[in-house]
PDB file of C-alpha atoms and ligand atoms in Angstrom:
ATOM      1  CA  UNK A 105      13.661 -34.433  -3.979  1.00 43.00           C
ATOM      2  CA  UNK A 106      13.263 -30.409  -2.808  1.00 44.00           C
ATOM      3  CA  UNK A 107       9.798 -29.923  -1.379  1.00 47.00           C
ATOM      4  CA  UNK A 108       8.932 -26.179  -1.804  1.00 44.00           C
ATOM      5  CA  UNK A 109       8.615 -24.541   1.075  1.00 44.00           C
ATOM      6  CA  UNK A 110       4.771 -22.908   2.381  1.00 48.00           C
ATOM      7  CA  UNK A 111       4.778 -19.464   2.468  1.00 47.00           C
ATOM      8  CA  UNK A 112       7.934 -19.463  -0.954  1.00 48.00           C
ATOM      9  CA  UNK A 113       5.458 -20.791  -3.909  1.00 49.00           C
ATOM     10  CA  UNK A 114       7.876 -21.261  -6.834  1.00 73.00           C
ATOM     11  CA  UNK A 115       6.420 -18.283  -8.948  1.00 91.00           C
ATOM     12  CA  UNK A 116       3.426 -17.151  -6.654  1.00 96.00           C
ATOM     13  CA  UNK A 117       3.416 -14.208  -8.456  1.00 96.00           C
ATOM     14  CA  UNK A 118       2.958 -15.896 -11.845  1.00 95.00           C
ATOM     15  CA  UNK A 119       0.108 -17.966 -10.565  1.00 96.00           C
ATOM     16  CA  UNK A 120      -1.976 -14.833  -8.853  1.00 97.00           C
ATOM     17  CA  UNK A 121      -1.776 -13.633 -12.150  1.00 97.00           C
ATOM     18  CA  UNK A 122      -3.631 -16.616 -14.175  1.00 96.00           C
ATOM     19  CA  UNK A 123      -5.449 -17.324 -11.356  1.00 97.00           C
ATOM     20  CA  UNK A 124      -7.288 -13.554 -11.694  1.00 98.00           C
ATOM     21  CA  UNK A 125      -5.895 -12.598 -15.638  1.00 97.00           C
ATOM     22  CA  UNK A 126      -5.455 -16.146 -17.341  1.00 94.00           C
ATOM     23  CA  UNK A 127      -6.575 -16.158 -20.310  1.00 92.00           C
ATOM     24  CA  UNK A 128      -9.455 -13.753 -21.629  1.00 92.00           C
ATOM     25  CA  UNK A 129      -9.675 -12.970 -18.017  1.00 95.00           C
ATOM     26  CA  UNK A 130      -6.817 -10.611 -18.587  1.00 95.00           C
ATOM     27  CA  UNK A 131      -9.101  -8.249 -20.549  1.00 96.00           C
ATOM     28  CA  UNK A 132      -5.780  -7.304 -23.032  1.00 97.00           C
ATOM     29  CA  UNK A 133      -8.136  -6.552 -26.110  1.00 96.00           C
ATOM     30  CA  UNK A 134      -9.466  -3.187 -24.466  1.00 97.00           C
ATOM     31  CA  UNK A 135      -5.100  -2.450 -23.672  1.00 98.00           C
ATOM     32  CA  UNK A 136      -5.192  -3.417 -27.600  1.00 97.00           C
ATOM     33  CA  UNK A 137      -7.754  -0.952 -28.673  1.00 97.00           C
ATOM     34  CA  UNK A 138      -6.666   1.772 -27.428  1.00 97.00           C
ATOM     35  CA  UNK A 139      -2.910   1.168 -28.662  1.00 97.00           C
ATOM     36  CA  UNK A 140      -4.482   0.781 -32.344  1.00 96.00           C
ATOM     37  CA  UNK A 141      -5.383   4.564 -31.893  1.00 96.00           C
ATOM     38  CA  UNK A 142      -3.131   6.235 -28.940  1.00 92.00           C
ATOM     39  CA  UNK A 143      -0.131   5.615 -27.940  1.00 93.00           C
ATOM     40  CA  UNK A 144       0.016   7.051 -24.846  1.00 96.00           C
ATOM     41  CA  UNK A 145       3.455   7.778 -23.544  1.00 97.00           C
ATOM     42  CA  UNK A 146       3.351   7.528 -20.142  1.00 98.00           C
ATOM     43  CA  UNK A 147       0.293   5.289 -18.174  1.00 98.00           C
ATOM     44  CA  UNK A 148      -1.442   5.113 -14.982  1.00 98.00           C
ATOM     45  CA  UNK A 149      -3.456   2.625 -13.643  1.00 99.00           C
ATOM     46  CA  UNK A 150      -4.648   3.911 -10.053  1.00 98.00           C
ATOM     47  CA  UNK A 151      -6.606   0.683  -8.700  1.00 98.00           C
ATOM     48  CA  UNK A 152      -5.031  -1.801 -10.904  1.00 98.00           C
ATOM     49  CA  UNK A 153      -4.793  -4.899  -8.362  1.00 98.00           C
ATOM     50  CA  UNK A 154      -1.622  -7.051 -10.683  1.00 98.00           C
ATOM     51  CA  UNK A 155      -3.710  -6.404 -13.588  1.00 98.00           C
ATOM     52  CA  UNK A 156      -0.041  -6.262 -15.494  1.00 98.00           C
ATOM     53  CA  UNK A 157      -1.905  -6.827 -18.738  1.00 98.00           C
ATOM     54  CA  UNK A 158      -1.434  -3.063 -19.854  1.00 98.00           C
ATOM     55  CA  UNK A 159       2.519  -3.236 -19.517  1.00 98.00           C
ATOM     56  CA  UNK A 160       2.391  -6.308 -22.810  1.00 98.00           C
ATOM     57  CA  UNK A 161       0.866  -3.222 -24.311  1.00 98.00           C
ATOM     58  CA  UNK A 162       2.499  -0.223 -23.177  1.00 98.00           C
ATOM     59  CA  UNK A 163       6.067   0.416 -22.221  1.00 98.00           C
ATOM     60  CA  UNK A 164       5.201   2.392 -19.309  1.00 98.00           C
ATOM     61  CA  UNK A 165       3.060   2.195 -16.558  1.00 98.00           C
ATOM     62  CA  UNK A 166       2.896   2.987 -13.060  1.00 98.00           C
ATOM     63  CA  UNK A 167       0.704   1.025 -10.845  1.00 98.00           C
ATOM     64  CA  UNK A 168      -1.503   1.829  -7.936  1.00 98.00           C
ATOM     65  CA  UNK A 169      -3.372  -0.096  -5.367  1.00 98.00           C
ATOM     66  CA  UNK A 170      -2.979  -0.761  -1.354  1.00 98.00           C
ATOM     67  CA  UNK A 171      -3.928  -4.437  -1.743  1.00 98.00           C
ATOM     68  CA  UNK A 172      -1.947  -6.242   0.421  1.00 98.00           C
ATOM     69  CA  UNK A 173      -1.100  -8.892  -2.013  1.00 98.00           C
ATOM     70  CA  UNK A 174      -0.625  -6.340  -4.756  1.00 98.00           C
ATOM     71  CA  UNK A 175       2.070  -5.070  -3.392  1.00 98.00           C
ATOM     72  CA  UNK A 176       3.698  -8.771  -2.725  1.00 97.00           C
ATOM     73  CA  UNK A 177       2.912  -9.009  -5.905  1.00 98.00           C
ATOM     74  CA  UNK A 178       5.075  -5.723  -7.641  1.00 98.00           C
ATOM     75  CA  UNK A 179       7.637  -7.022  -4.737  1.00 97.00           C
ATOM     76  CA  UNK A 180       8.881 -10.329  -6.675  1.00 97.00           C
ATOM     77  CA  UNK A 181      10.559  -8.058  -9.674  1.00 96.00           C
ATOM     78  CA  UNK A 182      11.898 -10.550 -11.792  1.00 95.00           C
ATOM     79  CA  UNK A 183       8.909 -13.006 -11.613  1.00 96.00           C
ATOM     80  CA  UNK A 184       6.639  -9.902 -12.797  1.00 97.00           C
ATOM     81  CA  UNK A 185       9.349  -8.932 -15.284  1.00 97.00           C
ATOM     82  CA  UNK A 186       9.431 -12.511 -16.546  1.00 96.00           C
ATOM     83  CA  UNK A 187       5.698 -12.040 -17.294  1.00 96.00           C
ATOM     84  CA  UNK A 188       6.110  -8.903 -19.362  1.00 97.00           C
ATOM     85  CA  UNK A 189       8.689 -10.200 -21.388  1.00 96.00           C
ATOM     86  CA  UNK A 190       7.502 -13.170 -22.332  1.00 95.00           C
ATOM     87  CA  UNK A 191       3.972 -11.349 -23.324  1.00 96.00           C
ATOM     88  CA  UNK A 192       5.388  -7.933 -24.312  1.00 97.00           C
ATOM     89  CA  UNK A 193       4.260  -6.571 -28.086  1.00 96.00           C
ATOM     90  CA  UNK A 194       7.193  -3.311 -28.300  1.00 96.00           C
ATOM     91  CA  UNK A 195      10.818  -3.869 -28.680  1.00 96.00           C
ATOM     92  CA  UNK A 196      12.088  -1.899 -25.433  1.00 96.00           C
ATOM     93  CA  UNK A 197      12.510  -3.012 -22.147  1.00 96.00           C
ATOM     94  CA  UNK A 198       9.718  -2.293 -19.687  1.00 97.00           C
ATOM     95  CA  UNK A 199       9.161   0.874 -17.296  1.00 98.00           C
ATOM     96  CA  UNK A 200       6.936   0.203 -14.588  1.00 97.00           C
ATOM     97  CA  UNK A 201       6.822   1.559 -11.551  1.00 98.00           C
ATOM     98  CA  UNK A 202       4.157   0.068  -7.823  1.00 98.00           C
ATOM     99  CA  UNK A 203       3.207   2.754  -5.159  1.00 98.00           C
ATOM    100  CA  UNK A 204       1.326   0.280  -2.520  1.00 98.00           C
ATOM    101  CA  UNK A 205      -0.641   3.467  -1.556  1.00 98.00           C
ATOM    102  CA  UNK A 206      -4.406   4.847  -1.661  1.00 98.00           C
ATOM    103  CA  UNK A 207      -5.073   6.719  -4.379  1.00 98.00           C
ATOM    104  CA  UNK A 208      -7.571   8.985  -3.174  1.00 98.00           C
ATOM    105  CA  UNK A 209      -3.640  10.453  -1.260  1.00 96.00           C
ATOM    106  CA  UNK A 210      -0.891  11.842  -3.123  1.00 96.00           C
ATOM    107  CA  UNK A 211       0.936   9.500  -5.067  1.00 98.00           C
ATOM    108  CA  UNK A 212       4.536  10.064  -6.111  1.00 98.00           C
ATOM    109  CA  UNK A 213       4.145  11.337  -9.560  1.00 98.00           C
ATOM    110  CA  UNK A 214       4.380  14.828 -11.025  1.00 98.00           C
ATOM    111  CA  UNK A 215       0.635  16.352 -11.871  1.00 98.00           C
ATOM    112  CA  UNK A 216      -0.347  16.524 -15.554  1.00 98.00           C
ATOM    113  CA  UNK A 217       2.056  14.412 -16.988  1.00 98.00           C
ATOM    114  CA  UNK A 218       0.733  11.403 -17.924  1.00 98.00           C
ATOM    115  CA  UNK A 219      -1.115  10.202 -21.650  1.00 98.00           C
ATOM    116  CA  UNK A 220      -4.315   7.501 -20.712  1.00 98.00           C
ATOM    117  CA  UNK A 221      -5.575   7.579 -16.973  1.00 98.00           C
ATOM    118  CA  UNK A 222      -7.366   4.155 -16.767  1.00 98.00           C
ATOM    119  CA  UNK A 223     -10.451   2.992 -14.681  1.00 98.00           C
ATOM    120  CA  UNK A 224     -11.508   0.060 -14.217  1.00 98.00           C
ATOM    121  CA  UNK A 225     -13.619  -1.522 -11.124  1.00 97.00           C
ATOM    122  CA  UNK A 226     -11.521   0.568  -8.631  1.00 97.00           C
ATOM    123  CA  UNK A 227     -14.039   3.604  -7.725  1.00 96.00           C
ATOM    124  CA  UNK A 228     -14.316   7.479  -8.139  1.00 96.00           C
ATOM    125  CA  UNK A 229     -10.151   7.178 -10.072  1.00 98.00           C
ATOM    126  CA  UNK A 230     -11.433   9.605 -12.408  1.00 98.00           C
ATOM    127  CA  UNK A 231     -12.325  12.783  -9.971  1.00 97.00           C
ATOM    128  CA  UNK A 232      -8.830  12.053  -7.369  1.00 98.00           C
ATOM    129  CA  UNK A 233      -6.398  11.305  -9.998  1.00 98.00           C
ATOM    130  CA  UNK A 234      -7.404  13.793 -13.013  1.00 98.00           C
ATOM    131  CA  UNK A 235      -4.402  16.148 -12.128  1.00 98.00           C
ATOM    132  CA  UNK A 236      -1.719  13.749 -12.805  1.00 98.00           C
ATOM    133  CA  UNK A 237      -3.609  13.501 -16.605  1.00 98.00           C
ATOM    134  CA  UNK A 238      -1.675  16.305 -19.109  1.00 98.00           C
ATOM    135  CA  UNK A 239      -4.148  18.701 -20.450  1.00 98.00           C
ATOM    136  CA  UNK A 240      -4.932  16.857 -23.575  1.00 98.00           C
ATOM    137  CA  UNK A 241      -4.682  12.968 -21.861  1.00 98.00           C
ATOM    138  CA  UNK A 242      -7.145  10.825 -22.074  1.00 98.00           C
ATOM    139  CA  UNK A 243      -9.092   8.934 -19.560  1.00 98.00           C
ATOM    140  CA  UNK A 244     -10.441   4.913 -20.103  1.00 98.00           C
ATOM    141  CA  UNK A 245     -12.818   4.622 -17.891  1.00 98.00           C
ATOM    142  CA  UNK A 246     -15.639   1.461 -17.077  1.00 96.00           C
ATOM    143  CA  UNK A 247     -19.033   2.547 -16.148  1.00 94.00           C
ATOM    144  CA  UNK A 248     -18.429  -0.727 -13.272  1.00 91.00           C
ATOM    145  CA  UNK A 249     -18.933   1.640 -10.123  1.00 90.00           C
ATOM    146  CA  UNK A 250     -19.997   4.634 -11.938  1.00 92.00           C
ATOM    147  CA  UNK A 251     -16.571   6.464 -11.933  1.00 95.00           C
ATOM    148  CA  UNK A 252     -17.887   7.281 -16.475  1.00 96.00           C
ATOM    149  CA  UNK A 253     -20.521   8.426 -15.437  1.00 93.00           C
ATOM    150  CA  UNK A 254     -19.213  10.457 -13.249  1.00 94.00           C
ATOM    151  CA  UNK A 255     -16.276  11.757 -15.676  1.00 97.00           C
ATOM    152  CA  UNK A 256     -18.954  12.362 -17.849  1.00 95.00           C
ATOM    153  CA  UNK A 257     -20.633  15.153 -15.799  1.00 93.00           C
ATOM    154  CA  UNK A 258     -17.143  16.169 -14.762  1.00 96.00           C
ATOM    155  CA  UNK A 259     -16.337  19.676 -16.943  1.00 97.00           C
ATOM    156  CA  UNK A 260     -12.233  19.098 -16.813  1.00 98.00           C
ATOM    157  CA  UNK A 261     -12.716  16.212 -19.292  1.00 98.00           C
ATOM    158  CA  UNK A 262     -14.937  16.350 -22.519  1.00 98.00           C
ATOM    159  CA  UNK A 263     -16.475  12.789 -23.931  1.00 98.00           C
ATOM    160  CA  UNK A 264     -14.814  11.809 -26.949  1.00 98.00           C
ATOM    161  CA  UNK A 265     -15.531   7.945 -27.649  1.00 98.00           C
ATOM    162  CA  UNK A 266     -16.224   4.878 -26.295  1.00 98.00           C
ATOM    163  CA  UNK A 267     -14.516   1.334 -26.628  1.00 98.00           C
ATOM    164  CA  UNK A 268     -17.496  -1.514 -28.538  1.00 96.00           C
ATOM    165  CA  UNK A 269     -17.084  -4.681 -29.799  1.00 94.00           C
ATOM    166  CA  UNK A 270     -17.102  -4.539 -34.287  1.00 91.00           C
ATOM    167  CA  UNK A 271     -17.742  -8.914 -35.056  1.00 91.00           C
ATOM    168  CA  UNK A 272     -14.647  -9.905 -33.041  1.00 88.00           C
ATOM    169  CA  UNK A 273     -12.632  -7.255 -32.314  1.00 93.00           C
ATOM    170  CA  UNK A 274     -13.108  -4.745 -29.698  1.00 97.00           C
ATOM    171  CA  UNK A 275     -12.609  -0.991 -31.694  1.00 97.00           C
ATOM    172  CA  UNK A 276     -12.703   2.896 -30.319  1.00 97.00           C
ATOM    173  CA  UNK A 277     -15.445   4.196 -32.471  1.00 97.00           C
ATOM    174  CA  UNK A 278     -16.331   8.181 -31.593  1.00 96.00           C
ATOM    175  CA  UNK A 279     -19.497   7.768 -33.483  1.00 95.00           C
ATOM    176  CA  UNK A 280     -22.571   8.794 -32.401  1.00 95.00           C
ATOM    177  CA  UNK A 281     -21.943   9.171 -29.170  1.00 97.00           C
ATOM    178  CA  UNK A 282     -24.571  11.569 -27.986  1.00 96.00           C
ATOM    179  CA  UNK A 283     -26.748   8.437 -27.562  1.00 95.00           C
ATOM    180  CA  UNK A 284     -24.391   7.814 -24.552  1.00 95.00           C
ATOM    181  CA  UNK A 285     -25.248   8.637 -20.857  1.00 92.00           C
ATOM    182  CA  UNK A 286     -28.542   8.797 -21.277  1.00 90.00           C
ATOM    183  CA  UNK A 287     -30.438   7.212 -18.083  1.00 84.00           C
ATOM    184  CA  UNK A 288     -33.497   5.885 -17.944  1.00 75.00           C
ATOM    185  CA  UNK A 289     -34.043   7.607 -15.241  1.00 74.00           C
ATOM    186  CA  UNK A 290     -33.448  10.916 -13.555  1.00 73.00           C
ATOM    187  CA  UNK A 291     -29.958  10.546 -11.491  1.00 73.00           C
ATOM    188  CA  UNK A 292     -27.828  13.386  -9.988  1.00 77.00           C
ATOM    189  CA  UNK A 293     -24.936  13.976  -9.261  1.00 80.00           C
ATOM    190  CA  UNK A 294     -24.873  12.961  -5.247  1.00 82.00           C
ATOM    191  CA  UNK A 295     -27.169   9.339  -6.351  1.00 78.00           C
ATOM    192  CA  UNK A 296     -24.314   8.838  -8.065  1.00 79.00           C
ATOM    193  CA  UNK A 297     -21.423   9.791  -5.738  1.00 84.00           C
ATOM    194  CA  UNK A 298     -23.603   7.709  -3.507  1.00 81.00           C
ATOM    195  CA  UNK A 299     -24.806   4.378  -5.789  1.00 80.00           C
ATOM    196  CA  UNK A 300     -21.182   3.474  -6.145  1.00 77.00           C
ATOM    197  CA  UNK A 301     -22.267   1.708  -9.110  1.00 78.00           C
ATOM    198  CA  UNK A 302     -23.279   2.489 -12.970  1.00 76.00           C
ATOM    199  CA  UNK A 303     -26.591   3.455 -13.416  1.00 77.00           C
ATOM    200  CA  UNK A 304     -28.351   2.083 -16.961  1.00 78.00           C
ATOM    201  CA  UNK A 305     -28.277   4.148 -19.472  1.00 86.00           C
ATOM    202  CA  UNK A 306     -30.650   3.395 -22.439  1.00 85.00           C
ATOM    203  CA  UNK A 307     -26.838   2.435 -24.272  1.00 92.00           C
ATOM    204  CA  UNK A 308     -23.938   1.617 -22.584  1.00 93.00           C
ATOM    205  CA  UNK A 309     -20.349   0.662 -23.177  1.00 96.00           C
ATOM    206  CA  UNK A 310     -17.861  -2.344 -22.509  1.00 96.00           C
ATOM    207  CA  UNK A 311     -15.913   1.368 -21.239  1.00 97.00           C
ATOM    208  CA  UNK A 312     -15.560   5.142 -22.173  1.00 98.00           C
ATOM    209  CA  UNK A 313     -13.012   7.997 -23.164  1.00 98.00           C
ATOM    210  CA  UNK A 314     -12.661  11.246 -22.265  1.00 98.00           C
ATOM    211  CA  UNK A 315     -10.103  13.836 -22.766  1.00 98.00           C
ATOM    212  CA  UNK A 316      -8.981  16.019 -19.876  1.00 98.00           C
ATOM    213  CA  UNK A 317      -9.909  19.752 -20.652  1.00 98.00           C
ATOM    214  CA  UNK A 318      -8.941  21.581 -17.688  1.00 98.00           C
TER     215      UNK A 318
HETATM  216  C1  SAM B 144     -11.905  -4.782  -8.126  1.00 57.09           C
HETATM  217  S1  SAM B 144     -10.228  -4.750  -7.743  1.00 57.09           S
HETATM  218  C2  SAM B 144      -9.959  -4.060 -10.137  1.00 57.09           C
HETATM  219  C3  SAM B 144      -8.740  -4.496 -10.206  1.00 57.09           C
HETATM  220  C4  SAM B 144      -8.084  -3.495 -11.650  1.00 57.09           C
HETATM  221  N1  SAM B 144      -8.740  -2.532 -12.042  1.00 57.09           N
HETATM  222  C5  SAM B 144      -9.358  -4.779 -12.539  1.00 57.09           C
HETATM  223  O1  SAM B 144     -10.492  -3.934 -13.950  1.00 57.09           O
HETATM  224  O2  SAM B 144      -8.312  -5.879 -12.978  1.00 57.09           O
HETATM  225  C6  SAM B 144     -10.242  -3.299  -7.287  1.00 57.09           C
HETATM  226  C7  SAM B 144      -8.683  -2.420  -7.624  1.00 57.09           C
HETATM  227  O3  SAM B 144      -8.691  -1.492  -6.314  1.00 57.09           O
HETATM  228  C8  SAM B 144      -8.399  -0.902  -5.380  1.00 57.09           C
HETATM  229  N2  SAM B 144      -8.588   0.976  -5.091  1.00 57.09           N
HETATM  230  C9  SAM B 144      -9.610   0.646  -4.541  1.00 57.09           C
HETATM  231  N3  SAM B 144      -9.453   1.211  -4.491  1.00 57.09           N
HETATM  232  C10 SAM B 144      -8.145   2.312  -4.195  1.00 57.09           C
HETATM  233  C11 SAM B 144      -7.896   3.253  -3.663  1.00 57.09           C
HETATM  234  N4  SAM B 144      -8.918   4.031  -3.084  1.00 57.09           N
HETATM  235  N5  SAM B 144      -6.607   3.515  -3.449  1.00 57.09           N
HETATM  236  C12 SAM B 144      -5.292   2.499  -3.993  1.00 57.09           C
HETATM  237  N6  SAM B 144      -6.433   1.026  -4.294  1.00 57.09           N
HETATM  238  C13 SAM B 144      -7.628   0.845  -4.281  1.00 57.09           C
HETATM  239  C14 SAM B 144      -8.372  -2.613  -4.411  1.00 57.09           C
HETATM  240  O4  SAM B 144      -7.435  -2.536  -3.827  1.00 57.09           O
HETATM  241  C15 SAM B 144      -7.620  -3.018  -5.516  1.00 57.09           C
HETATM  242  O5  SAM B 144      -7.246  -4.044  -5.568  1.00 57.09           O
END
């Protein structure tokens, strides 16, 4: 019987994806909700780790992460391509790029060239990567690390919507936006940056949407 080498387990990349993003952990509904509302041609996902679920929904995604396992994952191109092929909802061949780099430094991508910037659990992406978004492009950020709160006070962005649950489904809502980002206690920008996690707001959402205005 053939035995797998200890260092090269069968489909290491597929197994790693299942470990971190199997089933509901994939949070695919976030991308489905965004795609139902907006059709971005180019998507940038800094601090993505191996969350290639975005490529199940969007045909062209650029991932950025400094993590060693993320680098190894994306180097296993056949396994990653097979994973996407099995799950994707669009007919064309997916376009996928990975930069194993710090997103706070320069990313080898043209400025103002992306339609959607994703910021999930990965620090202040809104700030460091705004320059890669087209004017009019969309930032989708959660507030786990305080990035949505920071984007809200950034004059380069306009707050335009939230992802909210309606029954079973996550959907974009553009209603009643004045109710969001009302903080329970007084905080300034400096405190937000230091904290590196979201503060309590009277009304919250799983993710917030902003348009780049400058
Ligand atoms: C908690 S994980 C979140 C992964 C993914 N966004 C998700 O929602 O599942 C945070 C990831 O961000 C990456 N990260 C944090 N700061 C980064 C930076 N400055 N440059 C590149 N990657 C970064 C980490 O390496 C890690 O893989």
